[in-house]
């Protein structure tokens, strides 16, 4: 009987010399994101969140918490002209603005990206600096290329002066030279407006991101409105605590809006827009609670039934559940909503805005036709004198209050604008930093609306954490970087060596084949590339404790772990010994490797560039006399010259290997 093996045999490869120029695309799939196991936050270039989700272990499913959100701004020039910075579903321009309000040249080439850094990255970078071993090789790419002033490792093209001369991304200037250089020990700071007194004090949350955008095209669809010339430095960050559900299910946002227009603007209004699809999109109810500067979304029925479209996951848990938007840096000025005109039968004056003034009306808590928001019913009550700035300000659990659950408006797809109490005048060069949080709250012991009985407690936990991060962040160390230094789990490094490679997934298969599928979970779950403390499991294989196979730390070996392996494939453990290739060209007890050519003539035909690599057991393909699970190997080429052909792939020669299964 020939031994079991899963192995590719033939690789067909061709070369070409054309380079690919990066282009900005309104791509809605495979977005860069941050996550902490409980929340996942994808972010589009030139925009903010797209399809923010939360994960429940009980069902092992992800659910929508927010479909999309963005910051909206409007103001009026001294001449009476309306200026708008209005981003909803569309993406605006990536990158910063020049001081005159113009966009950078070819911004997609440099700013069509999300910088993502973990608290463990910051911690290790500090250690490497203190030990005098900082190098390009052991510095994470997004720390090295942090888009801060003067960074020689972040190029912006000759057409833009090559090196950034604007004070964009916040950082701690270790050598106080006024420019950012990670190799000098400079450290990225997770959001604007935060300052640290010393290198030792610099703190970072579990994971944070930065993207840079501007309102280049944000008013084009609005007749009668001009662009505001705003630049946005947008941060998102997460904590990961062992015993704090309220913080684990909270996403923190910080948006630094910088005005680069030429005129003073009056009557300025800031609003946070959300399409809050909480699970299914057409049965959401919305409201606010001004004393807590919080708005919320919840389901009309619990549990939800099948969503339309059916690829959306309904929330089928009959629990008390809601999602909050919590203003952290400012008071709530107003709260209003508008409807998707294609769902239900909404009044035409309560749907998506058209001309510019209708959008500005919403920022002033008025309907499209200028009718003020008034108490009762849907809030659109022409002729009523009972004006208000807040729609549905009562708690849904209070039957006597004005909430959406107490007025049956039927199904609808609602979008909300939470008005923010900011200065009403913007002068050139002014900036406004908006801090807020998106929090999912749930309670398995409460049914439906009962969750609002604990609204204040849940919101206060987030506010307390925010205040602690601003004043004494070290108190939240247990929710930030891992403290592991020995026998750590690096998610994806299943066979605990120095890197994530094909050996790891083969080892995972061997473990699964033995039926070992559960053990101790980790205090700090998640799959980011960082060291994690983890208790040993009861099983070992070839001297390796199999706790390393639990990539997400939930105590179970599932497909989710293999997905993290895939995400982290190719990562190496920082400061580990350099990986050494140990494959011999021929080993009588191992494998025979053959290459049909050692060089490729770039002047030859495409056919001449095919490369046949042959791997087989022993010299003549004899079976081994020992058991083995699989084989992994790397084929490494100079990627500037060689790319794989989409028309060809790998093949298995069954003369050598039986019972093969290759995907």
XYZ file of C-alpha atoms in Angstrom:
663
model
C 0.000 0.000 0.000
C 1.446 3.366 -0.963
C 1.469 5.991 1.737
C -1.073 8.826 1.937
C 0.153 12.166 0.638
C -1.308 15.468 -0.437
C 1.073 17.076 -2.878
C 1.296 19.247 -5.979
C 3.722 17.985 -8.599
C 3.907 20.330 -11.579
C 4.040 24.138 -11.538
C 3.732 25.996 -14.830
C 5.030 29.563 -14.637
C 5.586 32.359 -17.105
C 7.174 35.794 -16.973
C 6.283 39.270 -18.079
C 7.660 42.712 -17.340
C 4.607 44.989 -17.198
C 4.087 46.791 -13.884
C 0.649 47.342 -12.367
C -0.370 50.828 -11.287
C -2.517 50.960 -8.145
C -5.979 52.379 -8.737
C -8.717 53.379 -6.324
C -11.760 51.210 -6.794
C -15.088 51.255 -4.998
C -14.488 47.680 -3.939
C -16.986 46.331 -1.438
C -15.355 42.935 -0.848
C -12.130 41.841 0.834
C -11.816 45.162 2.603
C -9.002 45.676 5.098
C -10.325 45.490 8.644
C -9.549 45.293 12.329
C -11.075 42.776 14.722
C -10.857 41.520 18.284
C -12.699 38.180 17.801
C -15.985 39.754 18.958
C -16.217 42.677 16.520
C -15.002 43.028 12.926
C -14.655 46.470 11.368
C -14.009 46.602 7.585
C -13.059 50.070 6.334
C -13.160 51.405 2.780
C -10.533 53.791 1.478
C -11.899 57.326 1.530
C -14.719 56.228 3.811
C -15.419 54.728 7.209
C -17.121 51.476 8.166
C -18.654 49.098 5.660
C -20.589 46.094 7.064
C -19.415 46.226 10.667
C -20.294 42.918 12.369
C -20.401 41.196 15.742
C -19.819 37.520 16.555
C -21.769 35.275 18.950
C -20.094 32.159 20.244
C -23.422 30.510 21.046
C -24.386 30.363 17.369
C -20.862 30.662 15.882
C -22.237 33.284 13.469
C -21.525 36.874 12.504
C -24.346 39.432 12.357
C -24.530 42.954 10.951
C -24.288 45.679 13.572
C -23.882 48.588 11.109
C -24.103 48.496 7.344
C -22.325 51.816 6.777
C -21.534 55.063 8.592
C -19.752 58.352 7.968
C -19.334 61.893 9.230
C -21.497 64.588 7.571
C -20.749 68.317 7.789
C -22.444 71.434 6.444
C -21.942 75.171 6.767
C -22.709 78.529 5.124
C -20.188 81.028 3.731
C -20.458 84.792 4.447
C -21.959 85.176 0.973
C -24.757 82.735 1.812
C -23.421 79.794 -0.193
C -24.031 76.319 1.215
C -20.992 74.068 1.668
C -21.371 70.335 2.269
C -19.117 67.457 3.146
C -21.561 64.617 2.675
C -20.362 61.008 2.537
C -22.863 58.197 2.875
C -22.467 55.068 0.744
C -20.122 56.623 -1.763
C -16.405 56.770 -1.092
C -14.678 60.150 -1.107
C -11.103 60.934 -2.035
C -8.323 59.039 -0.265
C -5.444 60.959 1.231
C -4.955 64.441 2.674
C -5.418 67.858 1.092
C -2.770 70.431 0.344
C -2.949 73.628 2.337
C -4.885 75.288 -0.503
C -7.537 72.551 -0.391
C -6.367 70.768 -3.530
C -5.910 67.003 -3.623
C -2.566 65.214 -3.812
C -1.430 63.948 -7.190
C -2.191 60.244 -7.747
C -3.473 59.762 -4.189
C -4.641 56.220 -4.927
C -1.030 55.142 -5.302
C -0.162 56.148 -1.747
C -3.289 56.466 0.404
C -5.584 53.718 -0.875
C -4.789 51.678 2.226
C -5.545 51.096 5.879
C -2.694 51.256 8.377
C -3.263 48.578 11.053
C -1.141 48.244 14.203
C -1.609 46.135 17.320
C -0.760 46.994 20.877
C 1.693 44.085 20.794
C 3.408 45.668 17.761
C 3.938 48.859 19.763
C 5.162 46.931 22.800
C 7.705 44.942 20.765
C 8.862 48.044 18.898
C 9.570 49.719 22.229
C 11.517 46.674 23.422
C 13.593 46.532 20.237
C 14.445 50.221 20.586
C 15.492 49.808 24.214
C 17.684 46.833 23.240
C 19.237 48.740 20.331
C 18.169 46.212 17.692
C 15.647 48.184 15.619
C 15.875 47.447 11.910
C 13.757 47.593 8.791
C 13.440 43.803 8.957
C 11.997 43.647 12.493
C 9.721 46.683 12.193
C 6.109 46.013 11.115
C 5.350 47.564 7.732
C 2.609 49.877 9.021
C 4.843 51.193 11.831
C 7.688 51.729 9.383
C 5.408 53.452 6.830
C 3.220 55.386 9.285
C 2.000 58.442 7.297
C 3.543 61.023 9.612
C 5.513 64.142 8.821
C 8.953 63.616 7.318
C 8.826 59.802 7.217
C 11.483 58.773 4.679
C 10.049 55.234 4.631
C 6.663 56.434 3.345
C 6.971 57.736 -0.202
C 4.303 59.935 -1.750
C 5.832 60.272 -5.225
C 8.036 62.850 -6.859
C 4.916 64.691 -8.035
C 4.045 65.332 -4.363
C 7.558 66.081 -3.144
C 8.427 62.460 -2.209
C 8.268 62.983 1.552
C 5.185 64.063 3.495
C 5.564 67.566 4.913
C 2.215 67.718 6.715
C 1.549 66.861 10.340
C -0.938 64.044 9.695
C -0.676 60.814 11.665
C -0.026 61.348 15.387
C 3.213 59.948 16.849
C 5.532 60.129 19.841
C 8.742 61.858 18.776
C 11.333 59.886 20.731
C 14.376 61.914 19.679
C 12.430 65.218 19.477
C 13.607 66.068 15.957
C 10.171 66.989 14.622
C 9.981 64.205 12.034
C 8.804 60.602 12.189
C 11.278 57.750 11.793
C 10.406 54.366 13.287
C 14.103 53.397 13.317
C 14.751 56.290 15.709
C 12.268 54.747 18.126
C 9.343 57.000 17.150
C 5.972 55.434 17.958
C 2.576 55.735 16.226
C -0.213 57.006 18.484
C -3.602 55.384 18.067
C -5.676 58.564 17.591
C -5.439 62.317 17.232
C -5.549 64.472 20.344
C -3.670 62.049 22.611
C -0.287 62.984 24.083
C 2.139 60.985 26.231
C 4.729 62.463 28.577
C 7.457 59.901 27.972
C 8.508 56.984 25.796
C 7.705 54.574 28.625
C 4.169 55.958 28.942
C 3.199 55.413 25.281
C 0.221 53.047 25.263
C -1.860 51.458 22.520
C -5.138 49.505 22.518
C -5.402 45.879 21.411
C -5.559 46.941 17.749
C -6.038 50.242 15.918
C -6.197 51.534 12.373
C -5.820 54.780 10.475
C -7.067 55.880 7.104
C -6.898 59.340 5.552
C -9.652 60.818 3.410
C -11.021 64.098 2.098
C -14.348 65.324 0.766
C -13.167 65.624 -2.839
C -16.433 64.483 -4.433
C -18.820 64.560 -1.519
C -21.168 67.320 -2.708
C -21.312 66.548 -6.429
C -24.756 64.967 -6.215
C -26.290 67.968 -4.422
C -27.492 70.897 -6.516
C -26.697 74.234 -4.943
C -23.942 73.012 -2.614
C -20.183 73.474 -2.785
C -17.454 71.295 -1.366
C -16.233 72.187 2.135
C -12.564 71.180 1.684
C -12.336 68.958 4.739
C -9.591 66.443 5.435
C -10.326 63.460 7.689
C -7.845 61.514 9.810
C -9.957 58.518 10.792
C -8.992 56.076 13.542
C -10.784 52.954 14.716
C -9.645 50.900 17.694
C -10.651 47.932 19.812
C -9.983 46.529 23.249
C -9.863 42.818 24.077
C -10.580 42.028 27.726
C -10.882 38.704 29.527
C -13.876 39.745 31.625
C -15.548 42.838 30.168
C -18.298 42.118 27.652
C -19.288 45.766 27.261
C -15.799 46.725 26.076
C -15.184 43.653 23.911
C -18.352 44.425 21.959
C -17.465 48.110 21.483
C -15.748 49.753 18.520
C -14.152 53.126 19.211
C -13.883 55.741 16.459
C -11.978 59.013 16.374
C -12.325 61.381 13.408
C -10.139 64.471 13.155
C -11.791 66.812 10.629
C -9.460 69.585 9.409
C -10.901 72.534 7.488
C -8.757 73.669 4.523
C -11.192 76.043 2.884
C -10.496 79.727 2.285
C -13.580 81.302 3.883
C -14.952 81.377 7.383
C -18.048 79.151 7.549
C -21.019 79.904 9.775
C -23.928 77.768 11.017
C -21.659 74.720 10.865
C -23.341 71.408 11.690
C -21.639 68.064 12.287
C -23.657 64.844 12.172
C -22.825 61.156 12.328
C -24.772 59.279 9.651
C -25.534 55.559 9.982
C -27.383 52.951 8.011
C -27.888 50.768 11.063
C -28.860 47.407 9.700
C -29.008 45.410 12.927
C -29.280 41.890 11.534
C -32.101 42.127 8.954
C -32.420 45.647 7.564
C -36.179 46.151 7.190
C -37.387 45.589 10.753
C -35.086 47.956 12.624
C -36.418 50.507 15.100
C -34.337 53.505 16.127
C -34.269 56.016 18.952
C -32.057 58.057 21.221
C -31.512 58.923 24.872
C -30.067 62.462 25.083
C -29.085 62.294 28.802
C -26.500 59.661 27.813
C -25.611 61.264 24.437
C -26.572 57.929 22.901
C -28.659 56.781 19.965
C -29.616 53.170 19.355
C -31.115 50.612 16.997
C -33.057 47.464 17.930
C -35.281 44.915 16.258
C -39.047 45.244 15.972
C -39.390 41.510 16.501
C -37.181 39.120 18.382
C -36.102 36.669 17.163
C -35.833 37.752 13.543
C -37.087 35.547 10.740
C -35.498 35.085 7.311
C -33.845 38.260 6.011
C -34.375 39.685 2.572
C -31.965 39.319 0.832
C -31.414 35.864 2.244
C -27.609 36.135 2.349
C -27.972 38.365 5.437
C -27.909 36.459 8.723
C -31.041 37.053 10.852
C -30.578 37.424 14.599
C -32.460 34.357 15.764
C -31.688 34.761 19.478
C -34.720 35.698 21.576
C -32.611 37.915 23.831
C -32.615 41.530 24.770
C -30.316 43.080 22.153
C -29.512 46.528 20.760
C -26.644 48.518 19.304
C -25.693 51.943 20.631
C -23.870 54.906 19.129
C -22.281 56.764 22.028
C -20.867 60.275 21.666
C -17.755 60.441 23.856
C -16.155 63.808 23.148
C -19.261 65.970 22.590
C -22.868 66.386 23.601
C -25.683 65.259 21.338
C -27.235 68.226 19.541
C -30.023 66.459 17.637
C -31.270 63.118 16.326
C -33.322 62.577 13.182
C -33.812 59.826 10.625
C -34.809 59.384 7.000
C -36.180 56.397 5.096
C -35.200 54.219 2.188
C -38.005 55.126 -0.224
C -38.012 51.574 -1.613
C -39.007 49.911 1.664
C -42.510 50.414 3.056
C -44.467 53.510 2.108
C -42.656 56.482 3.680
C -43.700 60.115 3.297
C -41.680 61.708 0.434
C -40.440 64.401 2.807
C -38.787 61.763 5.026
C -36.603 59.961 2.464
C -33.052 60.423 1.142
C -32.194 64.075 0.509
C -32.026 65.582 -2.974
C -30.796 69.182 -3.453
C -28.174 70.502 -1.050
C -30.551 72.444 1.185
C -32.568 69.287 1.911
C -29.423 67.605 3.236
C -28.604 70.662 5.346
C -32.158 70.574 6.718
C -31.508 67.087 8.097
C -28.347 68.329 9.828
C -30.586 70.921 11.508
C -33.148 68.286 12.618
C -35.667 69.345 9.970
C -37.337 67.294 7.266
C -36.529 67.684 3.577
C -39.149 70.404 3.027
C -37.959 72.369 6.051
C -40.773 71.199 8.354
C -39.359 71.021 11.883
C -39.155 67.733 13.729
C -42.049 67.610 16.196
C -43.101 65.313 19.027
C -45.399 62.369 18.291
C -46.036 59.802 15.588
C -43.261 59.633 13.001
C -42.012 63.103 13.963
C -43.280 64.582 10.685
C -46.346 66.518 11.777
C -46.857 69.641 9.591
C -48.640 72.357 11.552
C -47.565 71.114 14.972
C -45.877 73.654 17.212
C -44.390 71.028 19.549
C -40.903 71.244 18.051
C -38.006 69.094 19.216
C -34.457 68.271 18.199
C -34.698 64.596 19.150
C -36.759 61.897 17.457
C -37.941 59.037 19.695
C -36.043 60.139 22.839
C -37.795 57.688 25.166
C -36.580 54.301 26.305
C -38.389 51.528 24.384
C -38.902 49.681 27.670
C -40.996 52.632 28.912
C -44.452 52.241 27.367
C -45.391 55.812 28.296
C -42.501 57.420 26.381
C -42.308 58.502 22.743
C -40.340 55.667 21.149
C -40.622 53.963 17.799
C -41.975 50.835 19.423
C -44.894 52.835 20.854
C -45.900 54.176 17.410
C -46.469 51.465 14.842
C -44.847 52.791 11.650
C -44.540 49.397 9.977
C -41.449 47.992 8.369
C -38.851 50.359 6.976
C -35.170 50.821 6.272
C -34.117 53.794 8.396
C -30.935 55.866 8.254
C -30.078 58.129 11.166
C -28.136 61.340 11.738
C -26.900 61.977 15.266
C -26.211 65.702 15.495
C -23.034 66.663 17.381
C -22.734 69.830 19.456
C -19.608 71.373 17.889
C -18.572 75.019 17.344
C -20.800 76.718 14.772
C -17.953 78.651 13.128
C -15.048 77.125 11.197
C -12.063 79.255 10.214
C -9.369 78.086 7.786
C -7.042 75.683 9.598
C -9.520 74.788 12.357
C -10.028 71.166 13.286
C -12.657 69.242 15.224
C -11.983 65.809 16.773
C -15.080 63.624 17.158
C -14.781 60.565 19.421
C -17.594 58.023 19.601
C -18.257 54.314 20.061
C -20.449 51.648 18.476
C -21.518 49.195 21.185
C -23.518 45.973 20.901
C -25.295 45.124 24.134
C -27.131 41.893 24.852
C -28.415 39.906 27.788
C -29.495 36.240 27.486
C -31.577 36.632 30.649
C -33.653 39.514 29.290
C -36.204 39.313 26.517
C -36.297 41.894 23.738
C -36.885 45.412 25.155
C -35.708 44.532 28.648
C -32.151 45.256 27.496
C -32.869 48.979 27.819
C -33.176 48.618 31.578
C -29.384 48.286 31.605
C -28.677 50.968 28.965
C -27.078 53.397 31.415
C -24.838 50.698 32.914
C -23.658 49.507 29.497
C -23.016 53.005 28.150
C -21.223 54.094 31.306
C -18.780 51.168 31.012
C -17.731 52.460 27.582
C -17.455 56.058 28.783
C -15.347 54.989 31.766
C -12.962 53.068 29.496
C -12.700 56.063 27.155
C -11.880 58.380 30.049
C -9.311 55.906 31.376
C -7.619 55.697 27.976
C -7.335 59.498 28.000
C -6.029 59.818 31.561
C -4.416 56.600 32.800
C -4.463 54.012 29.997
C -2.132 51.595 31.796
C -5.143 50.595 33.887
C -6.436 48.905 30.722
C -3.251 46.939 29.976
C -5.181 43.687 30.442
C -7.397 44.754 27.511
C -4.506 45.780 25.280
C -1.204 44.131 24.344
C -0.520 40.573 25.425
C 1.935 40.097 28.278
C 3.187 36.717 27.030
C 6.954 36.192 26.865
C 7.400 32.382 26.975
C 5.680 29.476 25.204
C 3.309 31.931 23.547
C 0.668 31.078 20.981
C 1.198 33.046 17.767
C -2.110 32.539 15.907
C -1.493 30.467 12.786
C 1.869 29.108 13.931
C 0.336 25.713 14.709
C 3.634 23.835 14.604
C 5.410 26.216 16.969
C 8.552 27.152 15.077
C 9.508 30.520 13.643
C 6.949 31.153 10.903
C 3.515 30.289 9.509
C 3.910 27.985 6.544
C 2.424 24.861 5.012
C 3.855 22.690 7.792
C 1.339 24.315 10.138
C -1.766 23.287 8.219
C -0.410 19.754 7.811
C 0.150 19.619 11.563
C -3.412 20.890 12.078
C -4.653 18.033 9.897
C -2.687 15.492 11.918
C -4.192 16.831 15.144
C -7.701 16.775 13.705
C -7.147 13.249 12.453
C -6.560 12.118 16.020
C -9.924 13.541 17.061
C -8.446 16.174 19.360
C -10.786 19.134 19.060
C -11.129 20.975 22.383
C -9.169 22.247 25.361
C -8.565 25.395 27.424
C -9.703 28.676 25.938
C -7.585 31.826 26.140
C -8.325 34.880 28.259
C -7.597 37.116 25.277
C -9.119 35.696 22.127
C -8.528 36.683 18.550
C -6.243 35.959 15.630
C -4.022 39.025 15.291
C -0.336 38.273 14.806
C 0.851 38.732 18.371
C 1.984 36.517 21.274
C -0.861 35.203 23.449
C -0.780 33.585 26.879
C -2.458 30.174 26.729
C -2.725 27.248 29.133
C -1.482 23.931 27.836
C -3.957 21.390 26.492
C -3.777 17.741 27.549
C -2.385 16.478 24.235
C 0.987 16.752 22.542
C 2.152 15.648 19.104
C 5.857 15.273 18.250
C 6.653 17.209 21.396
C 4.383 20.147 20.523
C 1.477 21.070 22.771
C -1.571 21.356 20.562
C -2.787 24.566 22.216
C -0.983 26.254 19.306
C -3.608 24.856 16.907
C -6.338 26.914 18.610
C -5.661 30.011 16.522
C -8.598 32.120 17.748
C -8.363 31.014 21.381
C -11.946 29.831 21.851
C -10.959 26.382 23.112
C -12.224 24.594 19.979
C -10.486 23.451 16.793
C -12.736 24.525 13.931
C -12.588 25.937 10.426
C -12.180 29.392 11.966
C -8.697 28.403 13.116
C -7.656 27.406 9.602
C -8.952 30.758 8.327
C -6.636 32.562 10.750
C -3.778 30.335 9.570
C -4.550 31.515 6.038
C -4.720 35.181 7.084
C -1.345 34.972 8.853
C 0.379 32.753 6.295
C 3.987 33.787 5.731
C 4.327 35.782 8.958
C 7.492 35.233 10.981
C 7.937 35.589 14.724
C 9.814 38.844 15.385
C 13.490 38.519 16.297
C 13.436 34.743 15.825
C 16.318 32.956 14.148
C 16.155 33.266 10.391
C 14.323 30.355 8.806
C 16.679 27.920 7.140
C 15.612 25.762 4.217
C 16.453 22.175 5.106
C 15.321 20.370 1.956
C 18.130 18.503 0.250
C 18.194 18.095 -3.513
C 18.180 14.358 -2.939
C 17.907 12.332 0.253
C 17.861 8.524 -0.137
C 15.411 8.266 2.756
C 13.339 11.250 1.686
C 12.320 12.936 -1.544
C 13.702 13.348 -5.000
C 13.455 16.884 -6.436
C 14.001 17.600 -10.125
C 13.908 20.847 -12.119
C 13.802 20.571 -15.896
C 15.771 23.827 -16.222
C 17.836 25.969 -13.908
C 17.435 29.240 -15.813
C 14.710 30.830 -17.896
C 15.604 32.827 -20.983
C 13.473 35.954 -20.880
C 13.932 36.316 -24.632
C 12.445 32.899 -25.333
C 8.871 32.011 -26.157
C 6.185 31.537 -23.525
C 6.431 27.761 -24.033
C 10.160 27.905 -23.295
C 9.361 29.569 -19.982
C 7.335 26.674 -18.593
C 9.077 25.210 -15.603
C 8.475 21.583 -14.567
C 9.258 20.780 -10.946
C 9.071 17.093 -10.038
C 8.789 15.905 -6.437
C 8.503 12.207 -5.623
C 9.358 9.759 -2.826
C 12.918 8.453 -2.982
C 14.879 7.945 -6.168
C 12.343 5.939 -8.162
C 9.117 6.790 -6.405
C 9.145 3.810 -4.008
C 6.811 3.949 -1.040
C 8.205 4.889 2.322
C 8.307 2.248 5.024
C 7.064 4.674 7.667
C 3.806 6.546 8.231
C 3.511 10.205 7.389
C 0.667 12.682 7.185
C 1.732 14.969 4.377
C 4.466 17.005 2.798
C 4.889 20.763 2.465
C 7.416 22.742 0.492
C 8.010 26.262 -0.807
C 8.902 27.324 -4.324
C 10.443 30.794 -4.173
C 11.046 33.015 -7.181
C 12.067 36.600 -7.772
C 8.586 38.104 -7.872
C 9.764 41.076 -9.934
C 10.295 38.711 -12.867
C 7.907 35.788 -12.425
C 4.185 35.462 -11.869
C 1.990 32.346 -11.923
C -0.048 31.741 -15.026
C -3.812 31.769 -14.427
C -4.215 29.177 -17.173
C -2.109 26.489 -15.500
C -1.730 25.157 -12.000
C -0.554 22.098 -10.121
C -1.099 18.449 -10.949
C -0.755 15.243 -8.975
C 0.901 12.197 -10.459
C -0.886 9.236 -8.904
C 1.893 6.897 -9.962
C 3.707 8.095 -6.882
C 0.964 8.880 -4.391
C -2.289 7.077 -3.711
C -5.299 8.244 -1.684
C -4.382 11.793 -2.529
C -6.662 14.741 -1.933
C -5.445 18.073 -3.204
C -7.314 21.358 -3.358
